[in-house]
Amino acid sequence: PRVDVLEGEKEFRIIMDLPGAQSDDLVIDLENQALTVKANRTGAVPEGFEVRRHERASEVQFSRTFALGNAVNSDQITANLDNGVLSISLPKSDASLPRRIEVK
């Protein structure tokens, strides 16, 4: 899926549209400064129904990886799935934040 990658003053944010996805369908891993989002969704037929026409994919799988570098505080990454929109908050590390140097 396509994503928006946003940069704010104190954090980066990744926003990804995942219609029909549930929290249980998602796996988000962080390894070697790379954040990977994976999903595996199956289109189960509700009980009492049978398929008459099948145009949508019955199983959807994807994987997307983002290189983070040292600008992200990996201990404070959070993710939220709301109405099919995944939002991942990536707080900037203190070392990457702008700071003012005092002249003595």
XYZ file of C-alpha atoms in Angstrom:
104
model
C 0.000 0.000 0.000
C 1.006 3.583 -0.519
C 2.030 5.653 2.457
C 2.504 9.221 3.586
C 5.704 9.909 5.512
C 5.448 13.131 7.497
C 8.035 15.028 9.519
C 7.117 17.201 12.474
C 9.251 19.128 14.906
C 9.681 16.200 17.316
C 8.572 13.137 15.368
C 8.136 11.406 12.049
C 4.813 9.790 11.232
C 3.969 7.052 8.735
C 0.325 6.884 7.637
C -0.842 3.869 5.645
C -4.340 3.044 4.354
C -5.223 -0.582 5.080
C -8.962 -0.983 4.406
C -10.437 -4.026 6.085
C -7.301 -4.791 8.108
C -7.559 -5.667 11.787
C -4.863 -5.312 14.438
C -4.434 -9.100 14.448
C -3.588 -9.020 10.721
C -0.555 -6.755 11.234
C 3.027 -7.433 12.319
C 5.403 -4.501 12.817
C 9.077 -5.323 13.394
C 12.130 -3.174 14.053
C 15.514 -4.666 13.241
C 18.842 -3.000 12.377
C 17.262 0.466 12.036
C 14.647 -0.871 9.583
C 10.924 -0.818 10.371
C 8.902 -3.487 8.543
C 5.105 -3.566 8.356
C 3.572 -6.881 7.250
C -0.054 -7.915 6.863
C -1.836 -11.109 5.966
C -5.589 -10.842 5.555
C -7.934 -13.549 4.379
C -11.393 -12.822 3.020
C -13.495 -15.330 4.893
C -17.059 -15.902 3.717
C -19.553 -15.212 6.541
C -21.462 -18.196 7.903
C -24.678 -18.879 5.999
C -23.365 -17.402 2.737
C -21.694 -18.825 -0.338
C -19.673 -17.057 -3.008
C -21.656 -16.323 -6.178
C -19.141 -13.949 -7.725
C -15.598 -13.442 -6.538
C -13.743 -10.311 -7.736
C -11.800 -9.317 -4.627
C -8.633 -11.139 -3.680
C -9.438 -13.778 -1.080
C -6.035 -13.364 0.525
C -3.992 -10.179 0.738
C -0.347 -10.149 1.806
C 2.106 -7.308 1.799
C 5.339 -6.166 3.368
C 6.780 -2.644 3.448
C 10.162 -1.688 4.959
C 11.382 1.770 5.966
C 15.019 2.673 6.740
C 15.064 4.752 9.923
C 18.679 5.696 10.534
C 19.795 7.185 13.853
C 17.295 10.057 13.891
C 14.559 7.932 15.537
C 14.218 6.954 19.194
C 13.348 3.302 18.557
C 12.274 2.656 22.174
C 9.304 5.020 21.854
C 7.764 3.988 18.519
C 3.984 3.519 18.720
C 1.375 2.304 16.225
C -2.373 2.798 16.050
C -4.933 1.288 13.652
C -8.178 3.256 13.393
C -10.856 2.653 10.728
C -8.387 1.004 8.342
C -5.699 3.688 8.712
C -2.404 2.675 10.326
C -0.494 5.522 11.951
C 3.039 4.887 13.230
C 4.647 7.553 15.398
C 8.455 7.668 15.314
C 9.785 10.150 17.909
C 13.048 11.820 16.945
C 16.086 11.020 19.072
C 17.385 13.798 21.313
C 20.631 13.883 19.331
C 18.742 14.676 16.103
C 16.637 17.506 17.540
C 17.767 21.066 16.851
C 19.343 22.823 19.787
C 20.809 26.205 20.534
C 24.477 26.424 21.456
C 25.290 29.006 24.090
C 28.209 31.286 23.295
C 30.491 31.942 26.265
